């Protein structure tokens, strides 16, 4: 005999079946399922909120760095019609010891390298990481070095120009435009654009400053192993107190610039 839809007996049986199904589902749930269900009911946890906020901050920093990097390519874009734009910079004009080192770098036109900046504004770890990235991505890199003896012979300004010309000559691709950090290099035929504080304004010059700095710093660390007592690994040849004390105790080495030491040693 069929029952009407509003039959109370039929309604009770349907309720019992529904409760039985819920019970079976609950019994079949794993601890992980129950935990996920509770989390879904409670909303995101404090850890999840912190992770989401961290990702948002990272994305904001990345967007800010991309905007800064785009600004660093302003000169490269302004002279885009040139085939090979080369940034040039030097390091080591002021130290008492070691060579002056220049680097010339041609960056790829269609790729932006993030975090390029004046090498002095970067940590040693960041410079090392960027150095490897530049050497991997650059169209061409040239390095020029002028010795302390040569610096003494022709003065530091002329030695710096000489190192820069050497760096350009070492490039595997001949540039047709040079972006320089505030100088115009004599005896070079291509167009030059001197930019005041260029290593903080041009990606190409910044890349050159990083390559020059890392190259020279590594060299001075090697000199420190050969000529201990002057602190070359830490002071990179600059006239720190420890360096001057080393000079007074141990004397002048072949990598010292004698014209820089007149006020510190007796001839």
Tab-separated table of C-alpha atoms in Angstrom, residues 24-250:
chain	number	residue	atom	x	y	z
A	24	UNK	CA	28.720	6.864	7.426
A	25	UNK	CA	30.418	9.889	5.821
A	26	UNK	CA	31.783	11.040	9.179
A	27	UNK	CA	33.142	7.587	9.966
A	28	UNK	CA	34.826	7.392	6.545
A	29	UNK	CA	36.573	10.765	6.901
A	30	UNK	CA	40.334	10.695	7.510
A	31	UNK	CA	41.923	12.952	10.151
A	32	UNK	CA	43.302	15.074	7.321
A	33	UNK	CA	39.853	15.471	5.769
A	34	UNK	CA	38.380	16.485	9.110
A	35	UNK	CA	41.184	18.996	9.686
A	36	UNK	CA	40.679	20.529	6.248
A	37	UNK	CA	36.948	20.671	6.841
A	38	UNK	CA	37.421	22.453	10.164
A	39	UNK	CA	39.867	24.896	8.574
A	40	UNK	CA	37.386	25.610	5.787
A	41	UNK	CA	34.684	26.286	8.350
A	42	UNK	CA	36.968	28.453	10.516
A	43	UNK	CA	38.529	30.412	7.621
A	44	UNK	CA	42.266	30.903	6.878
A	45	UNK	CA	44.671	30.232	9.728
A	46	UNK	CA	47.090	32.813	11.125
A	47	UNK	CA	49.948	31.031	9.319
A	48	UNK	CA	48.090	31.156	6.001
A	49	UNK	CA	47.361	34.850	6.480
A	50	UNK	CA	51.037	35.571	7.209
A	51	UNK	CA	52.153	33.593	4.150
A	52	UNK	CA	49.676	35.473	1.954
A	53	UNK	CA	50.884	38.800	3.334
A	54	UNK	CA	54.513	37.763	2.764
A	55	UNK	CA	53.793	36.857	-0.871
A	56	UNK	CA	52.038	40.167	-1.362
A	57	UNK	CA	55.019	42.094	0.047
A	58	UNK	CA	57.393	40.118	-2.173
A	59	UNK	CA	55.284	40.896	-5.224
A	60	UNK	CA	55.172	44.584	-4.304
A	61	UNK	CA	58.978	44.666	-3.917
A	62	UNK	CA	59.395	42.908	-7.245
A	63	UNK	CA	57.122	45.399	-9.004
A	64	UNK	CA	59.049	48.259	-7.411
A	65	UNK	CA	62.371	46.760	-8.548
A	66	UNK	CA	61.045	46.314	-12.091
A	67	UNK	CA	60.076	49.986	-12.179
A	68	UNK	CA	63.517	51.009	-10.840
A	69	UNK	CA	65.249	48.756	-13.365
A	70	UNK	CA	63.246	50.268	-16.215
A	71	UNK	CA	64.510	53.677	-15.116
A	72	UNK	CA	68.068	52.295	-15.149
A	73	UNK	CA	67.638	51.558	-18.868
A	74	UNK	CA	66.664	55.149	-19.748
A	75	UNK	CA	69.920	55.899	-21.590
A	76	UNK	CA	69.972	52.533	-23.333
A	77	UNK	CA	66.458	53.281	-24.625
A	78	UNK	CA	67.317	56.867	-25.564
A	79	UNK	CA	70.164	55.608	-27.803
A	80	UNK	CA	68.429	52.449	-28.944
A	81	UNK	CA	69.212	53.119	-32.619
A	82	UNK	CA	72.867	52.237	-31.940
A	83	UNK	CA	73.805	48.655	-32.686
A	84	UNK	CA	76.010	47.889	-29.665
A	85	UNK	CA	75.763	50.121	-26.573
A	86	UNK	CA	78.633	49.641	-24.145
A	87	UNK	CA	78.810	50.763	-20.526
A	88	UNK	CA	82.258	51.511	-19.051
A	89	UNK	CA	83.390	52.037	-15.484
A	90	UNK	CA	86.514	51.655	-13.370
A	91	UNK	CA	87.457	50.802	-9.816
A	92	UNK	CA	90.658	51.350	-7.860
A	93	UNK	CA	91.679	54.941	-8.518
A	94	UNK	CA	92.273	55.731	-4.847
A	95	UNK	CA	93.997	52.712	-3.236
A	96	UNK	CA	97.635	52.642	-2.168
A	97	UNK	CA	98.119	49.221	-3.757
A	98	UNK	CA	96.922	47.104	-6.637
A	99	UNK	CA	95.961	47.920	-10.218
A	100	UNK	CA	93.253	50.199	-11.525
A	101	UNK	CA	90.658	47.991	-13.234
A	102	UNK	CA	88.126	48.966	-15.903
A	103	UNK	CA	85.285	46.932	-17.374
A	104	UNK	CA	83.278	47.376	-20.571
A	105	UNK	CA	79.910	45.614	-20.831
A	106	UNK	CA	77.414	45.312	-23.683
A	107	UNK	CA	74.051	44.141	-22.348
A	108	UNK	CA	71.353	42.433	-24.432
A	109	UNK	CA	68.782	44.889	-25.788
A	110	UNK	CA	65.705	42.730	-25.342
A	111	UNK	CA	66.247	41.636	-21.750
A	112	UNK	CA	66.155	43.520	-18.469
A	113	UNK	CA	68.579	42.484	-15.725
A	114	UNK	CA	67.068	43.245	-12.328
A	115	UNK	CA	68.983	44.675	-9.344
A	116	UNK	CA	71.772	46.352	-11.347
A	117	UNK	CA	73.115	49.349	-9.445
A	118	UNK	CA	76.260	51.224	-8.501
A	119	UNK	CA	78.550	48.482	-7.166
A	120	UNK	CA	79.285	50.546	-4.039
A	121	UNK	CA	75.602	50.387	-3.082
A	122	UNK	CA	75.504	46.593	-3.218
A	123	UNK	CA	76.632	44.030	-0.668
A	124	UNK	CA	79.530	41.769	-1.560
A	125	UNK	CA	77.152	38.801	-1.836
A	126	UNK	CA	74.825	40.707	-4.156
A	127	UNK	CA	77.749	41.859	-6.322
A	128	UNK	CA	78.998	38.299	-6.684
A	129	UNK	CA	75.542	37.049	-7.717
A	130	UNK	CA	75.095	39.873	-10.216
A	131	UNK	CA	78.613	39.368	-11.583
A	132	UNK	CA	77.735	35.781	-12.503
A	133	UNK	CA	74.442	36.892	-14.057
A	134	UNK	CA	76.150	39.617	-16.094
A	135	UNK	CA	78.845	37.254	-17.352
A	136	UNK	CA	76.109	34.793	-18.366
A	137	UNK	CA	73.772	37.275	-20.074
A	138	UNK	CA	76.039	39.976	-21.527
A	139	UNK	CA	76.612	40.176	-25.269
A	140	UNK	CA	80.273	40.987	-24.540
A	141	UNK	CA	82.521	41.842	-21.589
A	142	UNK	CA	86.009	43.351	-21.684
A	143	UNK	CA	88.387	43.960	-18.776
A	144	UNK	CA	91.442	46.226	-18.653
A	145	UNK	CA	94.057	46.491	-15.885
A	146	UNK	CA	96.937	48.908	-15.414
A	147	UNK	CA	99.684	48.036	-12.938
A	148	UNK	CA	100.904	50.119	-9.993
A	149	UNK	CA	104.241	50.734	-11.748
A	150	UNK	CA	102.418	52.090	-14.789
A	151	UNK	CA	100.214	54.256	-12.548
A	152	UNK	CA	103.367	55.731	-10.996
A	153	UNK	CA	104.804	56.364	-14.443
A	154	UNK	CA	101.861	58.119	-16.135
A	155	UNK	CA	99.598	59.183	-13.184
A	156	UNK	CA	96.279	57.683	-12.123
A	157	UNK	CA	94.067	59.636	-14.535
A	158	UNK	CA	96.004	58.544	-17.622
A	159	UNK	CA	96.229	55.018	-16.235
A	160	UNK	CA	92.427	54.974	-15.819
A	161	UNK	CA	91.939	56.032	-19.440
A	162	UNK	CA	94.406	53.362	-20.522
A	163	UNK	CA	92.535	50.672	-18.575
A	164	UNK	CA	89.261	51.779	-20.167
A	165	UNK	CA	90.726	51.632	-23.676
A	166	UNK	CA	92.077	48.170	-22.922
A	167	UNK	CA	88.632	47.041	-21.721
A	168	UNK	CA	87.005	48.251	-24.948
A	169	UNK	CA	89.660	46.519	-27.040
A	170	UNK	CA	88.955	43.228	-25.224
A	171	UNK	CA	85.285	43.177	-26.276
A	172	UNK	CA	84.339	40.434	-28.732
A	173	UNK	CA	81.765	42.799	-30.273
A	174	UNK	CA	82.866	46.288	-31.329
A	175	UNK	CA	80.604	48.934	-29.755
A	176	UNK	CA	79.357	51.977	-31.647
A	177	UNK	CA	78.327	53.909	-28.525
A	178	UNK	CA	79.962	54.234	-25.119
A	179	UNK	CA	78.095	55.210	-21.965
A	180	UNK	CA	80.753	56.438	-19.528
A	181	UNK	CA	80.668	57.285	-15.847
A	182	UNK	CA	81.319	61.053	-16.040
A	183	UNK	CA	84.387	60.939	-18.321
A	184	UNK	CA	85.244	61.149	-22.014
A	185	UNK	CA	87.975	58.669	-22.892
A	186	UNK	CA	90.681	60.018	-25.214
A	187	UNK	CA	91.769	58.186	-28.384
A	188	UNK	CA	88.562	56.230	-28.972
A	189	UNK	CA	86.734	56.729	-32.286
A	190	UNK	CA	83.132	55.885	-31.328
A	191	UNK	CA	80.527	58.264	-29.908
A	192	UNK	CA	80.712	58.710	-26.132
A	193	UNK	CA	78.087	59.884	-23.657
A	194	UNK	CA	79.502	60.919	-20.251
A	195	UNK	CA	76.881	60.592	-17.498
A	196	UNK	CA	77.364	62.092	-14.039
A	197	UNK	CA	76.890	59.299	-11.459
A	198	UNK	CA	76.303	57.021	-14.407
A	199	UNK	CA	76.727	53.820	-12.404
A	200	UNK	CA	73.495	54.690	-10.564
A	201	UNK	CA	71.624	55.831	-13.696
A	202	UNK	CA	72.597	53.442	-16.506
A	203	UNK	CA	72.212	49.656	-16.436
A	204	UNK	CA	75.219	49.202	-18.729
A	205	UNK	CA	77.519	51.371	-16.597
A	206	UNK	CA	76.230	49.692	-13.417
A	207	UNK	CA	77.024	46.285	-14.924
A	208	UNK	CA	80.533	47.494	-15.793
A	209	UNK	CA	81.053	48.817	-12.260
A	210	UNK	CA	80.047	45.440	-10.794
A	211	UNK	CA	82.344	43.476	-13.103
A	212	UNK	CA	85.275	45.823	-12.413
A	213	UNK	CA	84.695	45.765	-8.649
A	214	UNK	CA	84.368	41.973	-8.335
A	215	UNK	CA	87.382	41.409	-10.599
A	216	UNK	CA	89.607	43.726	-8.576
A	217	UNK	CA	88.334	42.533	-5.175
A	218	UNK	CA	89.080	38.917	-6.078
A	219	UNK	CA	92.571	39.892	-7.210
A	220	UNK	CA	93.286	41.752	-3.965
A	221	UNK	CA	92.175	38.712	-1.961
A	222	UNK	CA	94.737	36.644	-3.879
A	223	UNK	CA	97.420	39.272	-3.169
A	224	UNK	CA	96.568	38.990	0.530
A	225	UNK	CA	97.579	35.321	0.443
A	226	UNK	CA	100.895	36.139	-1.219
A	227	UNK	CA	101.614	39.317	0.759
A	228	UNK	CA	100.089	38.935	4.232
A	229	UNK	CA	100.273	41.645	6.851
A	230	UNK	CA	98.676	44.514	4.927
A	231	UNK	CA	95.025	43.462	5.138
A	232	UNK	CA	94.519	43.435	1.369
A	233	UNK	CA	91.595	40.987	1.606
A	234	UNK	CA	89.592	43.433	3.697
A	235	UNK	CA	90.870	46.885	2.669
A	236	UNK	CA	91.401	46.038	-1.032
A	237	UNK	CA	94.526	48.188	-1.042
A	238	UNK	CA	92.965	51.343	0.404
A	239	UNK	CA	94.865	53.286	3.057
A	240	UNK	CA	93.287	51.925	6.214
A	241	UNK	CA	94.979	52.035	9.609
A	242	UNK	CA	95.919	48.343	9.354
A	243	UNK	CA	97.374	48.898	5.876
A	244	UNK	CA	99.488	51.843	7.001
A	245	UNK	CA	100.727	49.893	10.024
A	246	UNK	CA	101.662	47.043	7.678
A	247	UNK	CA	103.608	49.463	5.483
A	248	UNK	CA	105.518	50.889	8.432
A	249	UNK	CA	106.313	47.436	9.768
A	250	UNK	CA	106.909	45.420	6.587
